[in-house]
Structure formats: C-alpha cells, structure tokens
mmCIF file of C-alpha atoms in Angstrom:
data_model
loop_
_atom_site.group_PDB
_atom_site.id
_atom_site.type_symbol
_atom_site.label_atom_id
_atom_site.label_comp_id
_atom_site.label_asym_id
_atom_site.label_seq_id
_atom_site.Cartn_x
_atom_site.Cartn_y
_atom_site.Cartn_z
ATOM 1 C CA UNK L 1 8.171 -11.100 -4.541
ATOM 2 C CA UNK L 2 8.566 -10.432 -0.996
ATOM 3 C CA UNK L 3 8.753 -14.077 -0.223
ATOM 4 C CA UNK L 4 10.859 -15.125 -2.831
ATOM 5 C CA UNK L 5 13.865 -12.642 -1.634
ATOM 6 C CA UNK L 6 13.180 -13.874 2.053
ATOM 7 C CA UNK L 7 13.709 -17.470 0.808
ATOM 8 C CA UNK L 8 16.538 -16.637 -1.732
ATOM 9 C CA UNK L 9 18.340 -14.398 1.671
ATOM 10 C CA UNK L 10 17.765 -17.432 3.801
ATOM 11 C CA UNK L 11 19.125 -20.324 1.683
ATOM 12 C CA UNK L 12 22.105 -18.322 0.781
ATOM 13 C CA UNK L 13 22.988 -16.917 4.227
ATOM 14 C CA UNK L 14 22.527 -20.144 6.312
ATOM 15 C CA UNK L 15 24.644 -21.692 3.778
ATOM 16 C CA UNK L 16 27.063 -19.548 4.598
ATOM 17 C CA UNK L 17 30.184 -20.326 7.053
ATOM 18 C CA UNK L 18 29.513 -18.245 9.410
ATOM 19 C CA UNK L 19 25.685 -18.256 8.805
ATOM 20 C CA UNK L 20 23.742 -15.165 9.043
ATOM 21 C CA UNK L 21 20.555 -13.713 7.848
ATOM 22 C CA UNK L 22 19.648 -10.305 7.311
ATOM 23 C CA UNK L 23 17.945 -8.681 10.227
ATOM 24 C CA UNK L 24 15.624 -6.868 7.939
ATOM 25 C CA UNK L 25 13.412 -10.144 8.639
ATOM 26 C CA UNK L 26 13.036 -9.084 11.967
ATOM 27 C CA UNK L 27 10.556 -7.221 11.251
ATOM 28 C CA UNK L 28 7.104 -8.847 10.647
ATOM 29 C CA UNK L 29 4.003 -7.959 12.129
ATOM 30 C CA UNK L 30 4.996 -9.717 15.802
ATOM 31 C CA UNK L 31 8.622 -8.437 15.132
ATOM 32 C CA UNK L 32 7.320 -4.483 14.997
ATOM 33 C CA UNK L 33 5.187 -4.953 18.260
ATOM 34 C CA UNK L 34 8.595 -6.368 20.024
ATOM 35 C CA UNK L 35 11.089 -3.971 18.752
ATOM 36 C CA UNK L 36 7.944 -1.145 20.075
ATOM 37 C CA UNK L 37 8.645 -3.036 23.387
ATOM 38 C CA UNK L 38 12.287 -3.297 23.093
ATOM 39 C CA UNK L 39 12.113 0.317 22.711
ATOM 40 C CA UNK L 40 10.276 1.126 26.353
ATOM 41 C CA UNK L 41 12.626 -0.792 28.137
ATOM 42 C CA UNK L 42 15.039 0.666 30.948
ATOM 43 C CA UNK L 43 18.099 -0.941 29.012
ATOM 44 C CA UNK L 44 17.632 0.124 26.022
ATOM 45 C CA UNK L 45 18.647 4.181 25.958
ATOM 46 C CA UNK L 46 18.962 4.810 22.378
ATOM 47 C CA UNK L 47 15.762 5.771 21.692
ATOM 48 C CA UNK L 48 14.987 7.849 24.906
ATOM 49 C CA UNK L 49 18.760 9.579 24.200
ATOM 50 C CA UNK L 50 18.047 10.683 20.909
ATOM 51 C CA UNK L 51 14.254 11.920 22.232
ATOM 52 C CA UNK L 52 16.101 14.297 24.656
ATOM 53 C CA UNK L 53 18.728 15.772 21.938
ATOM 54 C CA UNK L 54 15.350 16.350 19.898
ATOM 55 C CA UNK L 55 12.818 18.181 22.834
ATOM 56 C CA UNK L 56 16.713 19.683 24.315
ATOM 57 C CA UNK L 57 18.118 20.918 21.247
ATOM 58 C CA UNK L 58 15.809 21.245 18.403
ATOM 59 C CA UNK L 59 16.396 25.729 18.226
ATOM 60 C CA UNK L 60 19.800 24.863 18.279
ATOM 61 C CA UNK L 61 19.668 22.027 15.368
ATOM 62 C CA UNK L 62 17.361 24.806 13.105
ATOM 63 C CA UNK L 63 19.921 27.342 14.205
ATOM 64 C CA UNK L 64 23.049 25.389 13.024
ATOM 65 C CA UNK L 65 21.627 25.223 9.327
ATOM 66 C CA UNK L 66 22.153 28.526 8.669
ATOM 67 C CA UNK L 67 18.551 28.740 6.831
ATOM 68 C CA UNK L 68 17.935 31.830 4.805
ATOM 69 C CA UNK L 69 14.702 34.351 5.687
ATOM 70 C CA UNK L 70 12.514 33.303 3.521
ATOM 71 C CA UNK L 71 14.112 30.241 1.883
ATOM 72 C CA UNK L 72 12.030 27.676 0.979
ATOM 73 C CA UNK L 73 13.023 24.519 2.184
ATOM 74 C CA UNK L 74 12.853 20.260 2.142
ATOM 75 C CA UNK L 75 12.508 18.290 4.957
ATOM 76 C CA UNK L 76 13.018 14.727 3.984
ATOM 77 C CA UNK L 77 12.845 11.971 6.213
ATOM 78 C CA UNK L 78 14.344 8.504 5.406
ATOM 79 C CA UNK L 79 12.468 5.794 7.282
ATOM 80 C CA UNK L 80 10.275 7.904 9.126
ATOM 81 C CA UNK L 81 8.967 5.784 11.687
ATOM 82 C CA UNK L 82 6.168 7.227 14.173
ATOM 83 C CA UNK L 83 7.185 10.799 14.119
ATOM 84 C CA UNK L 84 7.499 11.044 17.964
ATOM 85 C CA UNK L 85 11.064 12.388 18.000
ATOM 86 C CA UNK L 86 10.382 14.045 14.217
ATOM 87 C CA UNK L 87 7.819 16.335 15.409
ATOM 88 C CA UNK L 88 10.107 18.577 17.787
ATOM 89 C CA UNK L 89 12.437 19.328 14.947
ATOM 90 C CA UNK L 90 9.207 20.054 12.697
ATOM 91 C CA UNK L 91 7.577 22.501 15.196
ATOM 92 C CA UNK L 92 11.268 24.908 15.727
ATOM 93 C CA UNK L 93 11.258 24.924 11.993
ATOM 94 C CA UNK L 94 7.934 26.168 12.148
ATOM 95 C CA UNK L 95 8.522 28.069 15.127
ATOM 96 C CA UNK L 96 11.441 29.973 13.617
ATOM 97 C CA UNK L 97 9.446 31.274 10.757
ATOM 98 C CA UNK L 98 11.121 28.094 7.936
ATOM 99 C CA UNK L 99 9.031 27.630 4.883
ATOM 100 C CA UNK L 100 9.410 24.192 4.224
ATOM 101 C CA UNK L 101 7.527 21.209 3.215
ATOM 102 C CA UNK L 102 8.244 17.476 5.543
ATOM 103 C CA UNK L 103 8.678 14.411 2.862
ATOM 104 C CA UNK L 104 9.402 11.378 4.103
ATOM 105 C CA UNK L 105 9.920 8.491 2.729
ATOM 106 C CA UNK L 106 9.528 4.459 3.400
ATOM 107 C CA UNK L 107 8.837 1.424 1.727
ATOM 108 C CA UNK L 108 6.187 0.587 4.202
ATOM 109 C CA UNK L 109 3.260 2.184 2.830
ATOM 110 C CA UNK L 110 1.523 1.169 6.559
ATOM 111 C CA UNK L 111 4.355 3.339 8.188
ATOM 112 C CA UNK L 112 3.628 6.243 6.280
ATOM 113 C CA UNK L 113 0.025 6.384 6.296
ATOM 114 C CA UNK L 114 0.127 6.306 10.286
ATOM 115 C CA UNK L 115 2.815 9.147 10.415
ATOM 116 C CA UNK L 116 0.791 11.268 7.985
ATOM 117 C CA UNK L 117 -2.531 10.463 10.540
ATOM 118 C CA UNK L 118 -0.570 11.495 13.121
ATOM 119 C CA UNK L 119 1.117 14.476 11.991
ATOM 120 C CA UNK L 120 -2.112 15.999 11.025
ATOM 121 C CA UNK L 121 -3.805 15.516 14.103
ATOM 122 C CA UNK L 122 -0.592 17.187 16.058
ATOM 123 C CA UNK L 123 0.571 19.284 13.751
ATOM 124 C CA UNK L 124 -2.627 20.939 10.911
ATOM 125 C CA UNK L 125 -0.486 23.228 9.332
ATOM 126 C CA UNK L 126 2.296 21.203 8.044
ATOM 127 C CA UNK L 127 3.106 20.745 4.505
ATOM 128 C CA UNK L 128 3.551 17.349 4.380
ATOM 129 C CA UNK L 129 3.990 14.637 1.193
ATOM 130 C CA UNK L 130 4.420 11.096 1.846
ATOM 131 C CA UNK L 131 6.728 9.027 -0.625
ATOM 132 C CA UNK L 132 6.426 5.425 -0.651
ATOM 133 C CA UNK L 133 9.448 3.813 -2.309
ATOM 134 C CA UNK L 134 12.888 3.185 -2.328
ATOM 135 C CA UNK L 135 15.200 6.003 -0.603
ATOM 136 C CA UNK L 136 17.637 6.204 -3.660
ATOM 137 C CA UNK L 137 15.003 6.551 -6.105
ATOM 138 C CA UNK L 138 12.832 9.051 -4.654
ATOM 139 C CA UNK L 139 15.596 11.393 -3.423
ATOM 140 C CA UNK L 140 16.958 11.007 -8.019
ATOM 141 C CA UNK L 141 13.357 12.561 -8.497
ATOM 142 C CA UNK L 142 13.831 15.179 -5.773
ATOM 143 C CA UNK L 143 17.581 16.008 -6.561
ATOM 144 C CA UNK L 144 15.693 18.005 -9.597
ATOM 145 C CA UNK L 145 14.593 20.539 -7.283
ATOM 146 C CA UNK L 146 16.502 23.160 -6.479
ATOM 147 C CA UNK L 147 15.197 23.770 -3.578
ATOM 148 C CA UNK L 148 17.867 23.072 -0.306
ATOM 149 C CA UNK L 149 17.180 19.860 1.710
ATOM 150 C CA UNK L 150 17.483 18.824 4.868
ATOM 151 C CA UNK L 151 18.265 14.768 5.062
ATOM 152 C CA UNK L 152 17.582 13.514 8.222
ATOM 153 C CA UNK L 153 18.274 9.988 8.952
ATOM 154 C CA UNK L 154 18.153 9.085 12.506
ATOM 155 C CA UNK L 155 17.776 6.371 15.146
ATOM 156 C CA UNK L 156 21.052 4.980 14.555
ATOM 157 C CA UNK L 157 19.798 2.687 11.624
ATOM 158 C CA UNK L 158 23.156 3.409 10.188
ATOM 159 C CA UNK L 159 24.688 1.642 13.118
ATOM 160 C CA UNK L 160 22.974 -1.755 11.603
ATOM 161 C CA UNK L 161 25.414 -1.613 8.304
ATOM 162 C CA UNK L 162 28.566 -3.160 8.645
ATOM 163 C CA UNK L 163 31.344 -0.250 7.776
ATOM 164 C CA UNK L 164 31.790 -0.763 4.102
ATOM 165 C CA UNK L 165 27.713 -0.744 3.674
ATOM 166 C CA UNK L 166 27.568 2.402 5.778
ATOM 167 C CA UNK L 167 30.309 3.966 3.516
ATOM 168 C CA UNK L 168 28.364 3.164 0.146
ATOM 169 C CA UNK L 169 25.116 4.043 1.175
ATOM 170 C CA UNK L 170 26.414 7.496 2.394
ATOM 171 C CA UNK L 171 27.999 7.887 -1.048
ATOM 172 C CA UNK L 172 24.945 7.127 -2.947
ATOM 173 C CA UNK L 173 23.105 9.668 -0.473
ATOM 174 C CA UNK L 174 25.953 12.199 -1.162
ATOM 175 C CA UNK L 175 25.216 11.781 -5.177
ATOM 176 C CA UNK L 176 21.654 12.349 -4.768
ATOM 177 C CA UNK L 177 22.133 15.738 -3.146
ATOM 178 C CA UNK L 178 23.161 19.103 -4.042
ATOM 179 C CA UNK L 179 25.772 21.176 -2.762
ATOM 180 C CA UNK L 180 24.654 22.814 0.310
ATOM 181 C CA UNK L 181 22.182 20.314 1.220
ATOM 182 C CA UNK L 182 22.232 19.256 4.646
ATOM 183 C CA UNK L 183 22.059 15.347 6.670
ATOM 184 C CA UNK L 184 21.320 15.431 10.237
ATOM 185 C CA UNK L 185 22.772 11.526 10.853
ATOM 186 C CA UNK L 186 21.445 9.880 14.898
ATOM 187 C CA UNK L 187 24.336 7.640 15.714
ATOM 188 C CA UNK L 188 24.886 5.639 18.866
ATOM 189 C CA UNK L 189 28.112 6.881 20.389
ATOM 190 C CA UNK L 190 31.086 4.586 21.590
ATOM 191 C CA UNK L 191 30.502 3.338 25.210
ATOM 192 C CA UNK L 192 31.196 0.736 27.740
ATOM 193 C CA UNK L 193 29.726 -2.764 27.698
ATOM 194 C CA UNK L 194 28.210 -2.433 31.003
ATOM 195 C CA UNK L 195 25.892 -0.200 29.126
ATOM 196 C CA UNK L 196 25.535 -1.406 25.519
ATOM 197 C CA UNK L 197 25.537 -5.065 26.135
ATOM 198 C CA UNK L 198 21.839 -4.606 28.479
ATOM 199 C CA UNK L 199 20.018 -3.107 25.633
ATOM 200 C CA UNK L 200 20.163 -5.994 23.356
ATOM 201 C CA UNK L 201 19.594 -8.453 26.219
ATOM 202 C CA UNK L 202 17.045 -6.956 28.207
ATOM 203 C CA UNK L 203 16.144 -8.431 31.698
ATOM 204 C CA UNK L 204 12.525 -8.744 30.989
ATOM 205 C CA UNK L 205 13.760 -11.177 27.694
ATOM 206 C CA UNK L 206 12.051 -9.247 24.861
ATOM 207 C CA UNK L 207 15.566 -8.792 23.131
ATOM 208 C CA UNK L 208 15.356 -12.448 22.905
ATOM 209 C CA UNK L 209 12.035 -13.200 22.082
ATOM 210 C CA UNK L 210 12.779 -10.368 18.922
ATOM 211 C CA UNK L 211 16.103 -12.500 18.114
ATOM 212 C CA UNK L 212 13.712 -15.743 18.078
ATOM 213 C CA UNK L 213 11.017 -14.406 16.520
ATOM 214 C CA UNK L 214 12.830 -14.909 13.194
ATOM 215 C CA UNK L 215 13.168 -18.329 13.269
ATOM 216 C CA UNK L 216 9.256 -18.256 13.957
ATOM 217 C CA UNK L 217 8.934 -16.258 11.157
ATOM 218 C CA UNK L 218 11.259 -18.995 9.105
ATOM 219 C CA UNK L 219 8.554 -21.398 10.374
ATOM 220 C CA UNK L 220 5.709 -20.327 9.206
ATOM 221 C CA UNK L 221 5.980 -18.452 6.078
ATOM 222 C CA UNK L 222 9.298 -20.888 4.715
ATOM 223 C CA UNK L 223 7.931 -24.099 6.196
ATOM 224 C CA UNK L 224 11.206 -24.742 8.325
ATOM 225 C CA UNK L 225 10.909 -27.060 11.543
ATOM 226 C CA UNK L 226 13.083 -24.881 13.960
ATOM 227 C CA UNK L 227 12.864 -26.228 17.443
ATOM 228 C CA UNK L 228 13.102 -23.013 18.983
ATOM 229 C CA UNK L 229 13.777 -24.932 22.585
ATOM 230 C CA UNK L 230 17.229 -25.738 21.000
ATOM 231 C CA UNK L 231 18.298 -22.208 19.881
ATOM 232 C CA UNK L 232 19.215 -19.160 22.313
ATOM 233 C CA UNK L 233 19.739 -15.719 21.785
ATOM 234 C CA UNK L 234 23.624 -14.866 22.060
ATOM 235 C CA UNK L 235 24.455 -11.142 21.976
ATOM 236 C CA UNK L 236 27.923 -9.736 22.689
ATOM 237 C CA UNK L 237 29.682 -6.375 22.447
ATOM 238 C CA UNK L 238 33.817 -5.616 21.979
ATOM 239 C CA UNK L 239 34.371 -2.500 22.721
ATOM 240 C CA UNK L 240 37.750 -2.156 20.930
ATOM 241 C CA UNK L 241 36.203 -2.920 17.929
ATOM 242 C CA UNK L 242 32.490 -1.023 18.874
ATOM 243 C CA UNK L 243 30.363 -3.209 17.318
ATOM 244 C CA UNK L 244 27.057 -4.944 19.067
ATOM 245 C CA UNK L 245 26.303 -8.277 17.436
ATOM 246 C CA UNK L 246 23.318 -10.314 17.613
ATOM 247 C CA UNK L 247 22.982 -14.671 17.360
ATOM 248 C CA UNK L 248 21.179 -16.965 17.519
ATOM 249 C CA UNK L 249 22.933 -19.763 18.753
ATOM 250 C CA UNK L 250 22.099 -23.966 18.374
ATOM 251 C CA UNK L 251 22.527 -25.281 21.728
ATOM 252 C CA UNK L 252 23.137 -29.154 20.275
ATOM 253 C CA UNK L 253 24.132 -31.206 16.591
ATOM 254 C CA UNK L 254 20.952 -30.815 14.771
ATOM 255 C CA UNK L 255 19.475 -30.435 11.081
ATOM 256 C CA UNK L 256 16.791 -28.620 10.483
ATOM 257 C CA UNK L 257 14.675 -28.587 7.109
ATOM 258 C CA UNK L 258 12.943 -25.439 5.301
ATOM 259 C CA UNK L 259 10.677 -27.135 2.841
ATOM 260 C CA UNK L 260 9.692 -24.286 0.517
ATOM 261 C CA UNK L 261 13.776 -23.855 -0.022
ATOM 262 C CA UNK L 262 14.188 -27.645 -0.397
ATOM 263 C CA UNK L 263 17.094 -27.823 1.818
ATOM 264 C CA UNK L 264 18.371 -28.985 5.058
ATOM 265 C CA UNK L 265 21.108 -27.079 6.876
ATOM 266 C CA UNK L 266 23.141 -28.616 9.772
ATOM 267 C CA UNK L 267 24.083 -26.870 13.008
ATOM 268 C CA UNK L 268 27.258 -27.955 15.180
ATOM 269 C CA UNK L 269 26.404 -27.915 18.606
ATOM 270 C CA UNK L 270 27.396 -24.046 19.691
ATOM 271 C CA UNK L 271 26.908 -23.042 15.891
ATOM 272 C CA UNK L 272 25.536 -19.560 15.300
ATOM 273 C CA UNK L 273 23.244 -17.361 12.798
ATOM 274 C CA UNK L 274 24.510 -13.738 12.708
ATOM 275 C CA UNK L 275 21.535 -11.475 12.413
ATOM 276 C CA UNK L 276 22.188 -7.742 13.740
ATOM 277 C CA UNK L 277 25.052 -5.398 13.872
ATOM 278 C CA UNK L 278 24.693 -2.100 15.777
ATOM 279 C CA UNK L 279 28.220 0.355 15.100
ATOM 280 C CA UNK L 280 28.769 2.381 18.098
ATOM 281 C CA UNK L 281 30.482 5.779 16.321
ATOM 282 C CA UNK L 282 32.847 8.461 17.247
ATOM 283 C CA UNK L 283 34.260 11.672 15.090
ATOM 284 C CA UNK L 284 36.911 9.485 14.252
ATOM 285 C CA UNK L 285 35.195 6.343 12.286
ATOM 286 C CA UNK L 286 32.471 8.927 11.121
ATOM 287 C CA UNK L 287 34.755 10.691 9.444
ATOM 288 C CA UNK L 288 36.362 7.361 8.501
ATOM 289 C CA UNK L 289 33.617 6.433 6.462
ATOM 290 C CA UNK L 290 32.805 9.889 4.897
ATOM 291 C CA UNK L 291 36.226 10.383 3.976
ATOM 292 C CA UNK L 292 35.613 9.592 -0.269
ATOM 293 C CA UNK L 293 32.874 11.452 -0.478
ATOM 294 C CA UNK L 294 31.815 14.992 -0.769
ATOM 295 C CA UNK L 295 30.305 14.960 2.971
ATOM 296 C CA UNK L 296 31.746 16.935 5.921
ATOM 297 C CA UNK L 297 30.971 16.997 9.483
ATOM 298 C CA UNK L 298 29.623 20.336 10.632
ATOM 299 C CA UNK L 299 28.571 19.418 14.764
ATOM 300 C CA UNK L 300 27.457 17.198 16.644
ATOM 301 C CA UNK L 301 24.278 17.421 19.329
ATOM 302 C CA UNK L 302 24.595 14.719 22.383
ATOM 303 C CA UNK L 303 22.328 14.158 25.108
ATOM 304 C CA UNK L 304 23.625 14.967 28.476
ATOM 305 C CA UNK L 305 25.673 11.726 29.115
ATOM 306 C CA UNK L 306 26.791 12.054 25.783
ATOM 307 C CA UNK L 307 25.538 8.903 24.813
ATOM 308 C CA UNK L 308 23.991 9.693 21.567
ATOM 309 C CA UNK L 309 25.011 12.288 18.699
ATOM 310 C CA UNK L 310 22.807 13.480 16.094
ATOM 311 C CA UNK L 311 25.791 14.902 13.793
ATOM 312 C CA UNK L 312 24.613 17.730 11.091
ATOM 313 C CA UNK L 313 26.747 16.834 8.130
ATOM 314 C CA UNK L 314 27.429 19.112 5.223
ATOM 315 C CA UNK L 315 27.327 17.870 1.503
ATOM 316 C CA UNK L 316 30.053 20.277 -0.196
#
C-alpha cells in the first residue's frame, strides 16, 4: 500500500509543470538518520530554539492554561517524535500538581514504541497511552471525552504545508476539539535570509545529501535510473514572501526512466523537482490562517532572539 501511493505521488507530481514530490518521502530509514544529523548542525536553529522555549519556559506554558486544581487533563501529542523537548513540558505539569494522562499519536508505530521506552525510563510515573494512527481519526475517538486537552503540535511541521493546507488542517483540528481545549502550535518565526537560508544548506552538505536521498530512494524501491551526479540540491528563501523552498535541480537535458511506473520523464537542463516548503510565521499570517475557524491566539513563548514561537492557541 505504502508503495503504491509512493509510485502513484511520483508519477503524478513529476508530471507536473513545475514538478514536485511530496517531501513526506524524505523520510526512509537513511532519510531519518540525516534529518537526526541535519538537526545537530550549527545552521540549523530550529530545533535547539524551540529546546530553549521548552527547558526556559515550560512553568510559564503550564501557567498560561489556566488548569483547574484538580482537573483531570489530556496531553496529546501529534507526531511525537523522540520526546527530548516533550519531556520538560511533561515534568512542570507534573511538577505543578496536573493530573493528566500524555497520548500521543503517530503513524509510525517505530516512533512511538521508542518514545514510550524512553519516557518510562525518564519519567516512571507518567500516564502515558500510545496511539498509532491517523491524527484526525484518533483525536474523533478522543473528542468523546470530556475531559480538556491540551494539543500540542510542535517543531514547526506546520511550516512544511503550503498556506491553504495549513488552514484546512487547523480547521479539521479545530472540529475535533471542544471548546476550551487548548493547541500549543512551534512555528519558525519570520527572519532574515542570512539566517534561514544556512539551515537548509548546511556547510558540512547533509541538507543536500537529505534533498538527494530521495531520488536514491526513487532508485531503489521505484526502479528509476537517476544519475544523481547530474542533479543538485537548490534551496532558496524570499523573505517578502517567508517561505524556504527546497529542489532538486537537473544540471543538463536528460530523461530518466522509473520502471515500476512505466514512464520516462524529461528534464530541461536547469529543470527542478519541488520537494519542501518551510513557512516562516508571524501574528499576522497566523492569524491569517486561523481566521475561519473557531481558534484564537492566546500568547506566544520565543526563545531569546525571538527566533522561534511556540503560540498557545485557544479553541472557543
């Protein structure tokens, strides 16, 4: 199934004009051990900005929720990840007394099964239920409860939906919450290029090597012939608009074939695949892309250069 969608993605996007290919397929096994790397590297603050908002500002996060003595509470995670920045938040809530249970969710049952080992090595008293699934569908099952919840969905993943995606998918998360439910959203905040354009081309070339990995990927499990000497990794970054983009770009005329698709796609010389967004946000397009639905911006936590916001957003 998985295979079939990749090849179905792949001969529609790269018959597209301009091509493009969802950079979900990034992520394979190499893919996850170079975005790891990616992560580690001086250039690339996002992760390390949103770390310090978490080990900074995680009393003042529980403190803006306005949580109840005694209420009994949801923390539900959407794409989980490691739980490295996850855990701060977890221990104030524990610290200040919350009873709550931590649920997150991902479709990578690997993901989860790693977080859960981890958390209950660093963390033995938390309440903690793993749901492996589809985001939409398991927060229908959980909207039942009347319990309050607390959505956080961080890391800027947002940032890698183009506007109009961002908008929906914050609808649909609006319908599947209740009234007084909560969404603590990590955005990357609006910036110069001098410091956005570095982190998605690194100096060390593992940006690169992550932007190529995908037509290794198209290689072996498609049965393409992509002469990966012939494409380069082409990143750029307009501020006006605030939008990083990743390429991969065909340095000469070529055709290359993808057997198990039964096609062959030309490339112009200077021809590009468009594989990653990353939105850089302020108030302004936040609220921009709330604005139809029943979401509101409560506050925003930066890091000290003010370089990344985790925003808490009320659903009303």
């Amino acid at each position: 199934m998985v295979q079939e969608q990749f090849k179905q993605d792949v001969s529609f996007g790269l018959s597209q004009t301009p091509k493009r290919i969802p950079s979900k397929y990034f992520y394979d096994k190499r893919g996850d051990e170079l975005f790891v790397q990616i992560m580690h590297m001086p250039e690339y603050y996002l992760t390390r900005s949103e770390m310090e908002v978490f080990v900074e500002q995680s009393s003042g996060i529980v403190a803006s929720l306005a949580i109840r003595p005694g209420e009994e509470m949801e923390i539900v995670e959407l794409g989980a990840g490691d739980g490295t920045k996850t855990i701060h938040l977890l221990r104030e809530f524990m610290h200040a007394g919350v009873n709550f249970r931590y649920l997150p969710i991902d479709i990578s049952s690997n993901a989860l099964s790693g977080l859960e080992k981890y958390l209950n090595a660093e963390m033995p008293d938390l309440k903690i239920n793993c749901m492996h699934g589809d985001y939409f569908r398991m927060l229908g099952d959980l909207k039942q409860s009347p319990v309050r919840k607390v959505i956080l969905f961080l890391g800027s993943n947002i940032g890698n939906m183009p506007d109009e995606d961002a908008r929906n998918f914050l609808a649909s998360l609006s319908r599947n919450l209740n009234p007084g439910d909560k969404i603590i959203l990590g955005v990357d905040l609006l910036k110069e290029k001098e410091i956005v354009l570095p982190a998605y081309n690194d100096s060390q070339g593992i940006t690169r090597d992550f932007n190529l990995n995908l037509l290794k990927r198209m290689n072996r499990e498609l049965e393409a012939n992509f002469d990966l000497k012939f494409f380069i990794h082409d990143p750029e970054y307009d501020e006006a608009e605030g939008i990083a983009k990743s390429f991969l770009k065909s340095t000469k005329e070529q055709v290359v074939e993808i057997k198990l698709i039964g096609k062959r796609f030309f490339f112009a010389q200077n021809e590009r695949i468009h594989t990653e967004i990353s939105r850089k946000y302020n108030d302004t397009i936040l609220r921009g892309i709330i604005a139809s639905s029943p979401l509101k911006i409560q506050h925003c936590f930066k890091d000290q250069r003010g370089w990344f916001g985790d925003y808490i957003i009320d659903r009303i």
